[in-house]
Coordinates of C-alpha atoms and ligand atoms in Angstrom, one line a residue:
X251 CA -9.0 2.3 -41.8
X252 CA -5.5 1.4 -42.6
X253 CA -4.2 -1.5 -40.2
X254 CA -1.5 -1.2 -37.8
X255 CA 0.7 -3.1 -40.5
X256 CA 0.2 -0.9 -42.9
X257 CA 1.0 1.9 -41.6
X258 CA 4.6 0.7 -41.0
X259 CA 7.3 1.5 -43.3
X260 CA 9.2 -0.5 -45.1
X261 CA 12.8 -0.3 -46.2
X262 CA 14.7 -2.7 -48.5
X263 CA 17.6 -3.1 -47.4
X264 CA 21.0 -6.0 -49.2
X265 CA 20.8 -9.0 -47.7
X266 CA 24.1 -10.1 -47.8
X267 CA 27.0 -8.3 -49.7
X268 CA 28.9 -4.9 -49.9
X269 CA 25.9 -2.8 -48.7
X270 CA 24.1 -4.9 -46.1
X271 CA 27.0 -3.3 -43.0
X272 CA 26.8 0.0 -43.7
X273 CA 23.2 0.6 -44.4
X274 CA 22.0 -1.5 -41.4
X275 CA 24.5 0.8 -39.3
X276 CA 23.0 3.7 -40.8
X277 CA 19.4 3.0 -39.5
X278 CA 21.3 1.6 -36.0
X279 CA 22.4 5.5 -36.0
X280 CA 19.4 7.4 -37.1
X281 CA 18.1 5.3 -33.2
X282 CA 15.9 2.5 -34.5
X283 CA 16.6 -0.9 -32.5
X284 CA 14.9 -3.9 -34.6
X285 CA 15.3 -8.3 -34.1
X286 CA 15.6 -10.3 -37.3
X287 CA 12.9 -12.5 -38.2
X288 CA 13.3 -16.2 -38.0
X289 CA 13.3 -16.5 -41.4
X290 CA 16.0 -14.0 -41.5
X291 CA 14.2 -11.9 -44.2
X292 CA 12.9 -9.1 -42.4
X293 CA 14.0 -7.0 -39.0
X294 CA 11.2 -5.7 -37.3
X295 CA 11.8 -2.3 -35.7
X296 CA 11.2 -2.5 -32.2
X297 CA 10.9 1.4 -31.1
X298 CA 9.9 2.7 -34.2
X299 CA 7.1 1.8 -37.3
X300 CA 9.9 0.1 -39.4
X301 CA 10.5 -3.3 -40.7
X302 CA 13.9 -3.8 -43.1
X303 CA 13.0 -6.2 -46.2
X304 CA 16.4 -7.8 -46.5
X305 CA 16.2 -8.4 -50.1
X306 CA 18.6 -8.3 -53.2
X307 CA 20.5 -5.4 -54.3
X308 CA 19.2 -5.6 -58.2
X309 CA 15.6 -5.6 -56.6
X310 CA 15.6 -2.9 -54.2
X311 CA 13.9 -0.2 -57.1
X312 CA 11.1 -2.2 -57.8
X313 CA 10.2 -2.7 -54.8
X314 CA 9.9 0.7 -54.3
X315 CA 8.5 1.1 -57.3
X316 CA 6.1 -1.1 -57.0
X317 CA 5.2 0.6 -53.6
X318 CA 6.1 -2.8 -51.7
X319 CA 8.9 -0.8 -49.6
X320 CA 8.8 3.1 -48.8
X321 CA 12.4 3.4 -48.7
X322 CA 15.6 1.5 -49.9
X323 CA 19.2 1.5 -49.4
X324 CA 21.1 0.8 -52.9
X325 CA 24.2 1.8 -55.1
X326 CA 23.3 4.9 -57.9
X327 CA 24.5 2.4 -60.9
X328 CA 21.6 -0.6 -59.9
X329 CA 19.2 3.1 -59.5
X330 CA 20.1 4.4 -62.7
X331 CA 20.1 1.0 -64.8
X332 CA 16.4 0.5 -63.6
X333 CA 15.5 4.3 -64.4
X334 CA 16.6 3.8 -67.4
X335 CA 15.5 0.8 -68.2
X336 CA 12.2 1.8 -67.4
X337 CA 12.8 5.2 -69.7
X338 CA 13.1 3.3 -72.9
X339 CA 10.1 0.9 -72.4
X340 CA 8.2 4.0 -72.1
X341 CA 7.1 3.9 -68.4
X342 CA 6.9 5.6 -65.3
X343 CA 9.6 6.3 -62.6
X344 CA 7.9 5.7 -59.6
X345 CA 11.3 6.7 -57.4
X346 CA 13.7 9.3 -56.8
X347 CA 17.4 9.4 -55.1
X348 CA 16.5 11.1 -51.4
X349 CA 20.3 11.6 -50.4
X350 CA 23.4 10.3 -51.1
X351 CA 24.9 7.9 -48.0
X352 CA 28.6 7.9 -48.6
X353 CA 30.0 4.9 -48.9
X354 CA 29.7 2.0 -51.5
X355 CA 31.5 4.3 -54.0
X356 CA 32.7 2.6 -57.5
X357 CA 32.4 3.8 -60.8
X358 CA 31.3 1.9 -64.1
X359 CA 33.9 2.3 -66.7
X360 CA 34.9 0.9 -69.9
X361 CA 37.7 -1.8 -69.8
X362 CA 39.5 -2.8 -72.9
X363 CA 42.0 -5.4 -73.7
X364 CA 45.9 -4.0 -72.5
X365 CA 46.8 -4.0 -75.9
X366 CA 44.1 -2.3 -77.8
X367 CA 44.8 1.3 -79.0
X368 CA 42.2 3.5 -77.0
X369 CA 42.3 7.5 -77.3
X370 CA 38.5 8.3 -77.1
X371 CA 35.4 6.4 -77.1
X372 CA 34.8 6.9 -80.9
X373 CA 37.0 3.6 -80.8
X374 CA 33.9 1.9 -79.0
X375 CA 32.0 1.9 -82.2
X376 CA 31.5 -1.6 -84.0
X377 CA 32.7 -2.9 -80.7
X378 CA 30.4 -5.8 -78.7
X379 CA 31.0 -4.5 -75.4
X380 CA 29.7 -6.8 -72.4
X381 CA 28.1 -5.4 -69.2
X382 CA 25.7 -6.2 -66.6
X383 CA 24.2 -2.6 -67.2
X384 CA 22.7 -2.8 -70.5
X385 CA 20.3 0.3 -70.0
X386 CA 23.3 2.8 -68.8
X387 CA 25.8 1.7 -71.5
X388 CA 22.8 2.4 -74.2
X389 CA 22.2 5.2 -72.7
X390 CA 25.9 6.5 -73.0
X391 CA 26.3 5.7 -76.5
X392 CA 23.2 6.8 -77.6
X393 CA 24.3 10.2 -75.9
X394 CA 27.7 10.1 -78.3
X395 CA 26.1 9.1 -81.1
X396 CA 27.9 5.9 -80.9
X397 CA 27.5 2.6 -82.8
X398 CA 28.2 -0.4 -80.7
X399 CA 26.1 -3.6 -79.6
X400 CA 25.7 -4.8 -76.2
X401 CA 25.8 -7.9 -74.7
X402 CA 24.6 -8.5 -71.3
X403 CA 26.2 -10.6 -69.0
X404 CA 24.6 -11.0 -65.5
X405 CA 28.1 -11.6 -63.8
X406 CA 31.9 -12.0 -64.0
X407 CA 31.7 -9.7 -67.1
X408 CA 35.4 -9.5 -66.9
X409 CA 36.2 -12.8 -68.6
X410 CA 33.8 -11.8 -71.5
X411 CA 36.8 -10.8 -73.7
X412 CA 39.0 -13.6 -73.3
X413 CA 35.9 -16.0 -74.0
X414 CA 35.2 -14.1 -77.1
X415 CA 32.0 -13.1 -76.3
X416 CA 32.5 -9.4 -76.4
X417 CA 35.4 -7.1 -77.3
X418 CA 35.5 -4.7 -74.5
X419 CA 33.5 -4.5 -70.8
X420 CA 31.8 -2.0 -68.9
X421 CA 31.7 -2.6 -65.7
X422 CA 32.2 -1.5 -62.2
X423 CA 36.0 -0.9 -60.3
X424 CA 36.7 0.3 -57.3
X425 CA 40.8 -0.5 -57.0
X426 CA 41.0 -1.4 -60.9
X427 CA 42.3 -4.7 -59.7
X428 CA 40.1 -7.2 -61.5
X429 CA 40.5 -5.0 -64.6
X430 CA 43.9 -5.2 -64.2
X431 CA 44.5 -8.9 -63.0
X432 CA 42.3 -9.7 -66.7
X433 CA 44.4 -7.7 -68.6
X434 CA 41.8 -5.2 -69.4
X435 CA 43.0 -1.5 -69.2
X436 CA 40.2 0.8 -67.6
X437 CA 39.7 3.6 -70.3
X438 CA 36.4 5.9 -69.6
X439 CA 34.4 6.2 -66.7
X440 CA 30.5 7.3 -67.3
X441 CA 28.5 6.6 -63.7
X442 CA 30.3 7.7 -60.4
X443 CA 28.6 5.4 -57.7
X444 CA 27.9 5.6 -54.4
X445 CA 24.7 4.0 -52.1
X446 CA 22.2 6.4 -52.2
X447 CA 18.6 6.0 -50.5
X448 CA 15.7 6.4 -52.8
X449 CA 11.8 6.4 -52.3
X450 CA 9.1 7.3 -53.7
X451 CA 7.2 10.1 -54.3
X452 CA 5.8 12.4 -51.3
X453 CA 2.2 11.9 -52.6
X454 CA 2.5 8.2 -52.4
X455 CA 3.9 8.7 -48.3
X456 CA 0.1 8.9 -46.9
X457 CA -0.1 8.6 -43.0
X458 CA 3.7 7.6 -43.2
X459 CA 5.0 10.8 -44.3
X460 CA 5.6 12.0 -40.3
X461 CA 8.2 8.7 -39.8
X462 CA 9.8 9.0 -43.1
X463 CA 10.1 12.7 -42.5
X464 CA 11.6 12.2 -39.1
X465 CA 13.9 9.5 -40.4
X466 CA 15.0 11.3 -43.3
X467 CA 16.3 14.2 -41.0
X468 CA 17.8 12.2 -38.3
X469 CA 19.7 10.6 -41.8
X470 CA 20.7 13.9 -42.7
X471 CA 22.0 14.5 -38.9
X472 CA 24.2 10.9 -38.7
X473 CA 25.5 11.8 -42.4
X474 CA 26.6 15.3 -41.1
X475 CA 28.3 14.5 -38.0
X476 CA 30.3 11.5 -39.8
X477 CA 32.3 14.1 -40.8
X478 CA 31.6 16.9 -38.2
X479 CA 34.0 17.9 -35.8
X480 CA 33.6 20.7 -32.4
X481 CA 36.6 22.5 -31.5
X482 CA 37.6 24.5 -28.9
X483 CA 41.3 27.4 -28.7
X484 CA 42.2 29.7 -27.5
X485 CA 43.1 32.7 -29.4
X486 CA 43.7 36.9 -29.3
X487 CA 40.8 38.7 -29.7
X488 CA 43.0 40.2 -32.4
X489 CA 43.4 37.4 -33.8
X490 CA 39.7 36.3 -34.6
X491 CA 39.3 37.0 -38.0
X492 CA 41.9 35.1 -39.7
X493 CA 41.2 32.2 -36.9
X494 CA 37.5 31.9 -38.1
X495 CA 38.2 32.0 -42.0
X496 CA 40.8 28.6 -41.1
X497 CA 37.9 27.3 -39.1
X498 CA 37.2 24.6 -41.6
X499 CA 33.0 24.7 -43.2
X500 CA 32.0 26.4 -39.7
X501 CA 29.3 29.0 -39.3
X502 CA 29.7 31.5 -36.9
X503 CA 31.7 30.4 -34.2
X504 CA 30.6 30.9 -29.9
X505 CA 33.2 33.1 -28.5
X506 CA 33.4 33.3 -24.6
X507 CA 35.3 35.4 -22.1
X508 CA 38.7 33.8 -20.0
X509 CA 38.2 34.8 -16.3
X510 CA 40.9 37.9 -15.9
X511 CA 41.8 38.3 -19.8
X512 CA 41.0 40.7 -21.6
X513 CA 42.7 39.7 -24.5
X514 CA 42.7 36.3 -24.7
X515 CA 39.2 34.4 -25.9
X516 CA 37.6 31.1 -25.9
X517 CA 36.3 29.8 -29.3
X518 CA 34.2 27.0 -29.8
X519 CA 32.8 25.9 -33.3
X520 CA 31.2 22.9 -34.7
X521 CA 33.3 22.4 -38.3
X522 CA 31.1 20.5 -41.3
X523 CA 34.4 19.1 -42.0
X524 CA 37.6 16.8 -40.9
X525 CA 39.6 19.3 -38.9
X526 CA 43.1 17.8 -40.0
X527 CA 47.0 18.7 -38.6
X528 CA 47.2 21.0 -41.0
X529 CA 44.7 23.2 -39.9
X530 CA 45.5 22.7 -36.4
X531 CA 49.0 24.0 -37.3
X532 CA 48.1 27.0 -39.0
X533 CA 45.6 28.1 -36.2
X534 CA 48.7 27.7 -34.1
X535 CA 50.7 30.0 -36.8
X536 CA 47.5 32.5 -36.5
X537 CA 47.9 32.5 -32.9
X538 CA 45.4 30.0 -31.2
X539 CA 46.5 27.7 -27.9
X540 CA 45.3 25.2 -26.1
X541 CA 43.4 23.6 -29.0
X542 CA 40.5 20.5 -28.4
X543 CA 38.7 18.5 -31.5
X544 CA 36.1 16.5 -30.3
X545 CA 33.8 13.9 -32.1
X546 CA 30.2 15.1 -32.7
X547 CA 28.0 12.7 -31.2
X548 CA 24.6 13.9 -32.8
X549 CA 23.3 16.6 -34.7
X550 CA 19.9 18.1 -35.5
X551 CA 19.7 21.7 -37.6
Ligands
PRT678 O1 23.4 -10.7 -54.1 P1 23.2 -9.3 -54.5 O2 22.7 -9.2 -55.9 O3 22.5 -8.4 -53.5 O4 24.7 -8.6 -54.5 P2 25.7 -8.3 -55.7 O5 26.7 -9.3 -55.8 O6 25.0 -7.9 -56.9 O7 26.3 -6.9 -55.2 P3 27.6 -6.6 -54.3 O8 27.4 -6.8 -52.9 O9 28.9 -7.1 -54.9 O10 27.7 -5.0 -54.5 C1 26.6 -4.2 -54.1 C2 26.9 -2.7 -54.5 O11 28.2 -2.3 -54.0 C3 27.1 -2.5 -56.0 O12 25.8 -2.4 -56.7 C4 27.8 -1.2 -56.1 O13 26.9 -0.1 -55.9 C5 28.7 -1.3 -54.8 N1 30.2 -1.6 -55.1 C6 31.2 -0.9 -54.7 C7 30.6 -2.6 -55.9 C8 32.0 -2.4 -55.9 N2 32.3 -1.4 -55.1 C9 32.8 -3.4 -56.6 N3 34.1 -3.3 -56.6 N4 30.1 -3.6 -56.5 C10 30.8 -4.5 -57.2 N5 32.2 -4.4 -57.3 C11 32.8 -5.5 -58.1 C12 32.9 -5.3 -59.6 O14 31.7 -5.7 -60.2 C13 34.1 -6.1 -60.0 O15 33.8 -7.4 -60.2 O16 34.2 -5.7 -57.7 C14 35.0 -5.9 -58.8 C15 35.9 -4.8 -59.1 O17 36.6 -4.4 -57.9 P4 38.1 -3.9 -58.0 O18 38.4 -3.4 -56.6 O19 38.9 -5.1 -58.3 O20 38.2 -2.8 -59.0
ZN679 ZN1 23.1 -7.7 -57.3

């Protein structure tokens, strides 16, 4: 008989850095209320079975791989560099990427000194090129049948050049302005990032499966809404096609009768989507009034 501790899940979670805001947010949204530990290392869920591991982001897959934590919240390139890491010693990937979260986006590009001649990455080979993600950029020029050695650095990869201790850098950028302010030029990009929440496999899930299934869909439900907007016009009844094909990623929209009109309508529509000016203004030119965009609060398909 599994204890009352066991059965709770656990999800790793950044301590302290880009991620650690948004993904605690997240689970603040999807309703769980937690306090922190004393020691500051866990948060124990105080209206659901979940405890957040507050750990380090370069960590987060192997706990999960190692079954330690059900869940965690992490960027795609830390993912990937473990996944593939684990590829080329041969072993098993104990976890899999459940959903995108939508923030924490980056990329992990090549940077090369401002003056170097760059027109494809055939120029990489011969190269020492330092990174912190020694697995992906193997990957990649294994992939191109490229020729280049790596040279992992477990930080400030930028100054690798000027110290002489590589010749270009992979790394990640998000405004290009540490590239940039180390006279590196960013020349290739081969990960797109974002956080992403992985875990591992459904077999492994045992009497947790119902809470990770019911977190996992609330998830879903705060990451649609983020974006989701209900809307309410008026319009023509004649004017209902070309109103619902504007009607930005909406399904089929609620139309209701105005007391003493028979040709005006009421429309009301959740839209999947930002409804922006634009739309708003070419409703208008399609013949809607009176229109209302409301925030979506929550969601559940
Ligand atoms: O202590 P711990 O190991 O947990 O934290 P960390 O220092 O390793 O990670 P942290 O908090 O810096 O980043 C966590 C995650 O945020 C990363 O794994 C990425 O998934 C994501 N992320 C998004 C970024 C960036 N944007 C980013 N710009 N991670 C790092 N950077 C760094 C980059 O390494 C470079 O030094 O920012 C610099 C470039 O930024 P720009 O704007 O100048 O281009
Ligand atoms: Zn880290």
């Amino acid at each position: 008989m599994p204890t009352e501790t066991e059965e709770r899940i656990k999800i790793a979670v950044q301590k302290s850095g880009r991620l650690t805001e948004h993904s605690l947010d997240l689970l603040v949204r999807c309703g769980l209320s937690y306090s922190r530990g004393r020691d500051q290392l866990i948060c124990y869920g105080e209206n659901m079975p979940v405890d957040v591991l507050l750990v380090r982001d370069d960590d987060i897959p192997g706990l999960v791989q190692e079954q330690v934590c059900d869940l965690g919240f992490v960027g795609l390139n830390i993912v990937e560099e473990r996944r593939l890491s684990l590829v080329a010693a041969g072993e098993k990937v104990e976890f899999d990427v459940l959903s995108t979260l939508t923030f924490g986006h980056c990329r992990l590009s090549f940077g090369v000194p401002e003056e170097m001649q760059y027109s494809s990455s055939e120029d990489l080979a011969g190269l020492r090129i330092a990174t912190t993600y020694p697995a992906i950029v193997k990957d990649y020029l294994a992939r191109n049948s490229l020729n280049a050695s790596v040279v992992k650095f477990s930080g400030a990869v930028e100054i690798a050049p000027s110290l002489g201790k590589a010749d270009v850098i992979c790394d990640l950028v998000s405004s290009g302005s540490t590239m940039r302010a180390h006279h590196l030029k960013e020349v290739e990009t081969i990960l797109e990032s974002e956080a992403v929440l992985i875990g591992g496999s459904e077999e492994t899930r045992g009497s947790k499966a119902t809470w990770i299934a019911r977190l996992l869909q609330r998830l879903q439900g705060v990451l649609q809404v983020k974006e989701s907007k209900y809307i309410m016009l008026h319009a023509p009844r004649s004017a209902l096609p070309r109103i619902a094909e504007l009607l930005p990623g909406s399904e089929a929209p609620t139309i209701l009768p105005l007391e003493g009109r028979t040709d005006l309508v009421a429309v009301h529509a959740v839209c999947r989507e930002n409804v922006f000016w634009e739309t708003l203004e070419l409703l208008k030119e399609a013949g809607a009034s009176s229109m209302l965009v409301l925030p979506v609060e929550k969601m559940l398909a």
